[in-house]
PDB file of N, CA and C in Angstrom:
ATOM      1  N   UNK O  20       7.261  22.546  -9.327  1.00 60.00           N
ATOM      2  CA  UNK O  20       8.404  21.620  -9.278  1.00 60.00           C
ATOM      3  C   UNK O  20       8.134  20.510  -8.264  1.00 60.00           C
ATOM      4  N   UNK O  21       7.678  20.895  -7.091  1.00 67.00           N
ATOM      5  CA  UNK O  21       7.361  19.896  -6.065  1.00 67.00           C
ATOM      6  C   UNK O  21       6.265  18.949  -6.539  1.00 67.00           C
ATOM      7  N   UNK O  22       5.274  19.514  -7.201  1.00 72.00           N
ATOM      8  CA  UNK O  22       4.153  18.704  -7.686  1.00 72.00           C
ATOM      9  C   UNK O  22       4.614  17.682  -8.727  1.00 72.00           C
ATOM     10  N   UNK O  23       5.493  18.120  -9.623  1.00 74.00           N
ATOM     11  CA  UNK O  23       5.998  17.204 -10.653  1.00 74.00           C
ATOM     12  C   UNK O  23       6.803  16.075 -10.021  1.00 74.00           C
ATOM     13  N   UNK O  24       7.606  16.399  -8.990  1.00 77.00           N
ATOM     14  CA  UNK O  24       8.409  15.363  -8.347  1.00 77.00           C
ATOM     15  C   UNK O  24       7.513  14.334  -7.670  1.00 77.00           C
ATOM     16  N   UNK O  25       6.475  14.781  -6.979  1.00 75.00           N
ATOM     17  CA  UNK O  25       5.535  13.859  -6.346  1.00 75.00           C
ATOM     18  C   UNK O  25       4.859  12.986  -7.405  1.00 75.00           C
ATOM     19  N   UNK O  26       4.502  13.583  -8.530  1.00 75.00           N
ATOM     20  CA  UNK O  26       3.858  12.823  -9.600  1.00 75.00           C
ATOM     21  C   UNK O  26       4.780  11.728 -10.124  1.00 75.00           C
ATOM     22  N   UNK O  27       6.066  12.058 -10.322  1.00 77.00           N
ATOM     23  CA  UNK O  27       6.997  11.054 -10.838  1.00 77.00           C
ATOM     24  C   UNK O  27       7.221   9.944  -9.823  1.00 77.00           C
ATOM     25  N   UNK O  28       7.323  10.291  -8.545  1.00 74.00           N
ATOM     26  CA  UNK O  28       7.514   9.270  -7.514  1.00 74.00           C
ATOM     27  C   UNK O  28       6.303   8.352  -7.458  1.00 74.00           C
ATOM     28  N   UNK O  29       5.102   8.923  -7.483  1.00 74.00           N
ATOM     29  CA  UNK O  29       3.890   8.102  -7.458  1.00 74.00           C
ATOM     30  C   UNK O  29       3.809   7.207  -8.682  1.00 74.00           C
ATOM     31  N   UNK O  30       4.163   7.735  -9.847  1.00 77.00           N
ATOM     32  CA  UNK O  30       4.124   6.923 -11.064  1.00 77.00           C
ATOM     33  C   UNK O  30       5.104   5.761 -10.970  1.00 77.00           C
ATOM     34  N   UNK O  31       6.297   6.020 -10.432  1.00 77.00           N
ATOM     35  CA  UNK O  31       7.285   4.959 -10.302  1.00 77.00           C
ATOM     36  C   UNK O  31       6.808   3.877  -9.342  1.00 77.00           C
ATOM     37  N   UNK O  32       6.242   4.284  -8.209  1.00 72.00           N
ATOM     38  CA  UNK O  32       5.751   3.301  -7.242  1.00 72.00           C
ATOM     39  C   UNK O  32       4.592   2.497  -7.819  1.00 72.00           C
ATOM     40  N   UNK O  33       3.690   3.177  -8.529  1.00 72.00           N
ATOM     41  CA  UNK O  33       2.582   2.459  -9.160  1.00 72.00           C
ATOM     42  C   UNK O  33       3.108   1.472 -10.191  1.00 72.00           C
ATOM     43  N   UNK O  34       4.136   1.882 -10.958  1.00 72.00           N
ATOM     44  CA  UNK O  34       4.727   0.965 -11.922  1.00 72.00           C
ATOM     45  C   UNK O  34       5.286  -0.266 -11.222  1.00 72.00           C
ATOM     46  N   UNK O  35       5.999  -0.044 -10.108  1.00 66.00           N
ATOM     47  CA  UNK O  35       6.595  -1.178  -9.388  1.00 66.00           C
ATOM     48  C   UNK O  35       5.515  -2.115  -8.870  1.00 66.00           C
ATOM     49  N   UNK O  36       4.458  -1.565  -8.263  1.00 69.00           N
ATOM     50  CA  UNK O  36       3.487  -2.424  -7.595  1.00 69.00           C
ATOM     51  C   UNK O  36       2.506  -3.074  -8.563  1.00 69.00           C
ATOM     52  N   UNK O  37       2.161  -2.383  -9.642  1.00 67.00           N
ATOM     53  CA  UNK O  37       1.128  -2.917 -10.536  1.00 67.00           C
ATOM     54  C   UNK O  37       1.703  -3.702 -11.701  1.00 67.00           C
ATOM     55  N   UNK O  38       2.816  -3.236 -12.288  1.00 67.00           N
ATOM     56  CA  UNK O  38       3.276  -3.822 -13.545  1.00 67.00           C
ATOM     57  C   UNK O  38       4.407  -4.813 -13.363  1.00 67.00           C
ATOM     58  N   UNK O  39       5.217  -4.661 -12.323  1.00 65.00           N
ATOM     59  CA  UNK O  39       6.345  -5.574 -12.157  1.00 65.00           C
ATOM     60  C   UNK O  39       5.913  -7.022 -11.964  1.00 65.00           C
ATOM     61  N   UNK O  40       4.851  -7.318 -11.200  1.00 63.00           N
ATOM     62  CA  UNK O  40       4.403  -8.724 -11.116  1.00 63.00           C
ATOM     63  C   UNK O  40       4.027  -9.299 -12.470  1.00 63.00           C
ATOM     64  N   UNK O  41       3.356  -8.507 -13.312  1.00 64.00           N
ATOM     65  CA  UNK O  41       2.995  -8.998 -14.637  1.00 64.00           C
ATOM     66  C   UNK O  41       4.234  -9.242 -15.487  1.00 64.00           C
ATOM     67  N   UNK O  42       5.226  -8.331 -15.397  1.00 62.00           N
ATOM     68  CA  UNK O  42       6.468  -8.535 -16.143  1.00 62.00           C
ATOM     69  C   UNK O  42       7.188  -9.786 -15.655  1.00 62.00           C
ATOM     70  N   UNK O  43       7.189 -10.003 -14.344  1.00 60.00           N
ATOM     71  CA  UNK O  43       7.862 -11.190 -13.826  1.00 60.00           C
ATOM     72  C   UNK O  43       7.148 -12.461 -14.279  1.00 60.00           C
ATOM     73  N   UNK O  44       5.812 -12.412 -14.370  1.00 57.00           N
ATOM     74  CA  UNK O  44       5.087 -13.572 -14.882  1.00 57.00           C
ATOM     75  C   UNK O  44       5.483 -13.844 -16.330  1.00 57.00           C
ATOM     76  N   UNK O  45       5.597 -12.792 -17.126  1.00 58.00           N
ATOM     77  CA  UNK O  45       5.834 -13.003 -18.551  1.00 58.00           C
ATOM     78  C   UNK O  45       7.269 -13.429 -18.834  1.00 58.00           C
ATOM     79  N   UNK O  46       8.257 -12.845 -18.112  1.00 60.00           N
ATOM     80  CA  UNK O  46       9.646 -12.993 -18.542  1.00 60.00           C
ATOM     81  C   UNK O  46      10.485 -13.913 -17.677  1.00 60.00           C
ATOM     82  N   UNK O  47      10.095 -14.159 -16.438  1.00 58.00           N
ATOM     83  CA  UNK O  47      10.969 -14.937 -15.562  1.00 58.00           C
ATOM     84  C   UNK O  47      10.507 -16.388 -15.468  1.00 58.00           C
ATOM     85  N   UNK O  48      11.091 -17.118 -14.542  1.00 58.00           N
ATOM     86  CA  UNK O  48      10.954 -18.577 -14.558  1.00 58.00           C
ATOM     87  C   UNK O  48       9.622 -19.039 -13.992  1.00 58.00           C
ATOM     88  N   UNK O  49       9.343 -20.328 -14.164  1.00 58.00           N
ATOM     89  CA  UNK O  49       8.129 -20.929 -13.610  1.00 58.00           C
ATOM     90  C   UNK O  49       8.140 -20.890 -12.087  1.00 58.00           C
ATOM     91  N   UNK O  50       9.308 -20.957 -11.498  1.00 57.00           N
ATOM     92  CA  UNK O  50       9.393 -20.879 -10.037  1.00 57.00           C
ATOM     93  C   UNK O  50       8.891 -19.532  -9.542  1.00 57.00           C
ATOM     94  N   UNK O  51       9.267 -18.464 -10.258  1.00 57.00           N
ATOM     95  CA  UNK O  51       8.784 -17.142  -9.899  1.00 57.00           C
ATOM     96  C   UNK O  51       7.268 -17.043 -10.099  1.00 57.00           C
ATOM     97  N   UNK O  52       6.753 -17.698 -11.138  1.00 56.00           N
ATOM     98  CA  UNK O  52       5.308 -17.733 -11.349  1.00 56.00           C
ATOM     99  C   UNK O  52       4.615 -18.412 -10.176  1.00 56.00           C
ATOM    100  N   UNK O  53       5.213 -19.490  -9.670  1.00 60.00           N
ATOM    101  CA  UNK O  53       4.649 -20.172  -8.501  1.00 60.00           C
ATOM    102  C   UNK O  53       4.638 -19.255  -7.284  1.00 60.00           C
ATOM    103  N   UNK O  54       5.734 -18.540  -7.066  1.00 60.00           N
ATOM    104  CA  UNK O  54       5.801 -17.605  -5.933  1.00 60.00           C
ATOM    105  C   UNK O  54       4.728 -16.533  -6.079  1.00 60.00           C
ATOM    106  N   UNK O  55       4.585 -15.991  -7.297  1.00 59.00           N
ATOM    107  CA  UNK O  55       3.590 -14.934  -7.494  1.00 59.00           C
ATOM    108  C   UNK O  55       2.176 -15.460  -7.268  1.00 59.00           C
ATOM    109  N   UNK O  56       1.881 -16.666  -7.737  1.00 62.00           N
ATOM    110  CA  UNK O  56       0.534 -17.197  -7.567  1.00 62.00           C
ATOM    111  C   UNK O  56       0.229 -17.429  -6.098  1.00 62.00           C
ATOM    112  N   UNK O  57       1.253 -17.791  -5.303  1.00 59.00           N
ATOM    113  CA  UNK O  57       1.023 -17.983  -3.875  1.00 59.00           C
ATOM    114  C   UNK O  57       0.822 -16.656  -3.152  1.00 59.00           C
ATOM    115  N   UNK O  58       1.403 -15.561  -3.703  1.00 60.00           N
ATOM    116  CA  UNK O  58       1.278 -14.247  -3.064  1.00 60.00           C
ATOM    117  C   UNK O  58       0.235 -13.353  -3.729  1.00 60.00           C
ATOM    118  N   UNK O  59      -0.547 -13.911  -4.669  1.00 60.00           N
ATOM    119  CA  UNK O  59      -1.423 -13.062  -5.476  1.00 60.00           C
ATOM    120  C   UNK O  59      -2.482 -12.371  -4.629  1.00 60.00           C
ATOM    121  N   UNK O  60      -3.054 -13.079  -3.651  1.00 54.00           N
ATOM    122  CA  UNK O  60      -4.097 -12.462  -2.838  1.00 54.00           C
ATOM    123  C   UNK O  60      -3.527 -11.325  -1.992  1.00 54.00           C
ATOM    124  N   UNK O  61      -2.347 -11.546  -1.407  1.00 57.00           N
ATOM    125  CA  UNK O  61      -1.705 -10.479  -0.620  1.00 57.00           C
ATOM    126  C   UNK O  61      -1.376  -9.294  -1.511  1.00 57.00           C
ATOM    127  N   UNK O  62      -0.883  -9.582  -2.708  1.00 57.00           N
ATOM    128  CA  UNK O  62      -0.527  -8.515  -3.647  1.00 57.00           C
ATOM    129  C   UNK O  62      -1.738  -7.679  -4.025  1.00 57.00           C
ATOM    130  N   UNK O  63      -2.869  -8.342  -4.289  1.00 60.00           N
ATOM    131  CA  UNK O  63      -4.048  -7.578  -4.703  1.00 60.00           C
ATOM    132  C   UNK O  63      -4.559  -6.701  -3.562  1.00 60.00           C
ATOM    133  N   UNK O  64      -4.541  -7.223  -2.330  1.00 57.00           N
ATOM    134  CA  UNK O  64      -4.962  -6.412  -1.183  1.00 57.00           C
ATOM    135  C   UNK O  64      -4.027  -5.219  -1.009  1.00 57.00           C
ATOM    136  N   UNK O  65      -2.711  -5.452  -1.161  1.00 60.00           N
ATOM    137  CA  UNK O  65      -1.749  -4.362  -1.049  1.00 60.00           C
ATOM    138  C   UNK O  65      -1.946  -3.320  -2.134  1.00 60.00           C
ATOM    139  N   UNK O  66      -2.248  -3.765  -3.365  1.00 63.00           N
ATOM    140  CA  UNK O  66      -2.480  -2.818  -4.451  1.00 63.00           C
ATOM    141  C   UNK O  66      -3.696  -1.954  -4.172  1.00 63.00           C
ATOM    142  N   UNK O  67      -4.753  -2.546  -3.626  1.00 61.00           N
ATOM    143  CA  UNK O  67      -5.937  -1.752  -3.290  1.00 61.00           C
ATOM    144  C   UNK O  67      -5.591  -0.702  -2.235  1.00 61.00           C
ATOM    145  N   UNK O  68      -4.839  -1.075  -1.218  1.00 64.00           N
ATOM    146  CA  UNK O  68      -4.465  -0.116  -0.177  1.00 64.00           C
ATOM    147  C   UNK O  68      -3.599   1.003  -0.716  1.00 64.00           C
ATOM    148  N   UNK O  69      -2.621   0.642  -1.562  1.00 65.00           N
ATOM    149  CA  UNK O  69      -1.722   1.650  -2.130  1.00 65.00           C
ATOM    150  C   UNK O  69      -2.490   2.584  -3.055  1.00 65.00           C
ATOM    151  N   UNK O  70      -3.405   2.027  -3.856  1.00 65.00           N
ATOM    152  CA  UNK O  70      -4.211   2.871  -4.724  1.00 65.00           C
ATOM    153  C   UNK O  70      -5.065   3.855  -3.940  1.00 65.00           C
ATOM    154  N   UNK O  71      -5.636   3.379  -2.826  1.00 66.00           N
ATOM    155  CA  UNK O  71      -6.446   4.273  -1.992  1.00 66.00           C
ATOM    156  C   UNK O  71      -5.592   5.392  -1.407  1.00 66.00           C
ATOM    157  N   UNK O  72      -4.391   5.062  -0.941  1.00 67.00           N
ATOM    158  CA  UNK O  72      -3.502   6.086  -0.378  1.00 67.00           C
ATOM    159  C   UNK O  72      -3.108   7.106  -1.437  1.00 67.00           C
ATOM    160  N   UNK O  73      -2.750   6.635  -2.657  1.00 67.00           N
ATOM    161  CA  UNK O  73      -2.375   7.558  -3.716  1.00 67.00           C
ATOM    162  C   UNK O  73      -3.553   8.436  -4.123  1.00 67.00           C
ATOM    163  N   UNK O  74      -4.754   7.863  -4.148  1.00 67.00           N
ATOM    164  CA  UNK O  74      -5.924   8.669  -4.498  1.00 67.00           C
ATOM    165  C   UNK O  74      -6.157   9.755  -3.454  1.00 67.00           C
ATOM    166  N   UNK O  75      -5.988   9.409  -2.177  1.00 67.00           N
ATOM    167  CA  UNK O  75      -6.155  10.379  -1.099  1.00 67.00           C
ATOM    168  C   UNK O  75      -5.130  11.506  -1.215  1.00 67.00           C
ATOM    169  N   UNK O  76      -3.857  11.144  -1.465  1.00 65.00           N
ATOM    170  CA  UNK O  76      -2.828  12.167  -1.620  1.00 65.00           C
ATOM    171  C   UNK O  76      -3.067  13.018  -2.860  1.00 65.00           C
ATOM    172  N   UNK O  77      -3.587  12.396  -3.920  1.00 66.00           N
ATOM    173  CA  UNK O  77      -3.884  13.155  -5.135  1.00 66.00           C
ATOM    174  C   UNK O  77      -4.950  14.217  -4.851  1.00 66.00           C
ATOM    175  N   UNK O  78      -5.962  13.849  -4.067  1.00 66.00           N
ATOM    176  CA  UNK O  78      -6.983  14.827  -3.683  1.00 66.00           C
ATOM    177  C   UNK O  78      -6.363  15.932  -2.831  1.00 66.00           C
ATOM    178  N   UNK O  79      -5.479  15.552  -1.906  1.00 67.00           N
ATOM    179  CA  UNK O  79      -4.856  16.554  -1.032  1.00 67.00           C
ATOM    180  C   UNK O  79      -4.001  17.529  -1.836  1.00 67.00           C
ATOM    181  N   UNK O  80      -3.218  17.007  -2.796  1.00 66.00           N
ATOM    182  CA  UNK O  80      -2.327  17.878  -3.579  1.00 66.00           C
ATOM    183  C   UNK O  80      -3.136  18.842  -4.436  1.00 66.00           C
ATOM    184  N   UNK O  81      -4.202  18.357  -5.023  1.00 56.00           N
ATOM    185  CA  UNK O  81      -5.005  19.226  -5.870  1.00 56.00           C
ATOM    186  C   UNK O  81      -6.039  19.976  -5.049  1.00 56.00           C
TER     187      UNK O  81
END
């Protein structure tokens, strides 16, 4: 039960960090696209860090 809850939380966070920027690019305004393009480098660095942390926790859980 605990393992499943951690899996769902990690999946939700990964969805927020990886897919929400792409959804905002596709569906929201050009102004939001401008904001995303200005933050793209920070976002990619953050995604790499979050992915590394999730991979580490995945190894720990298993």
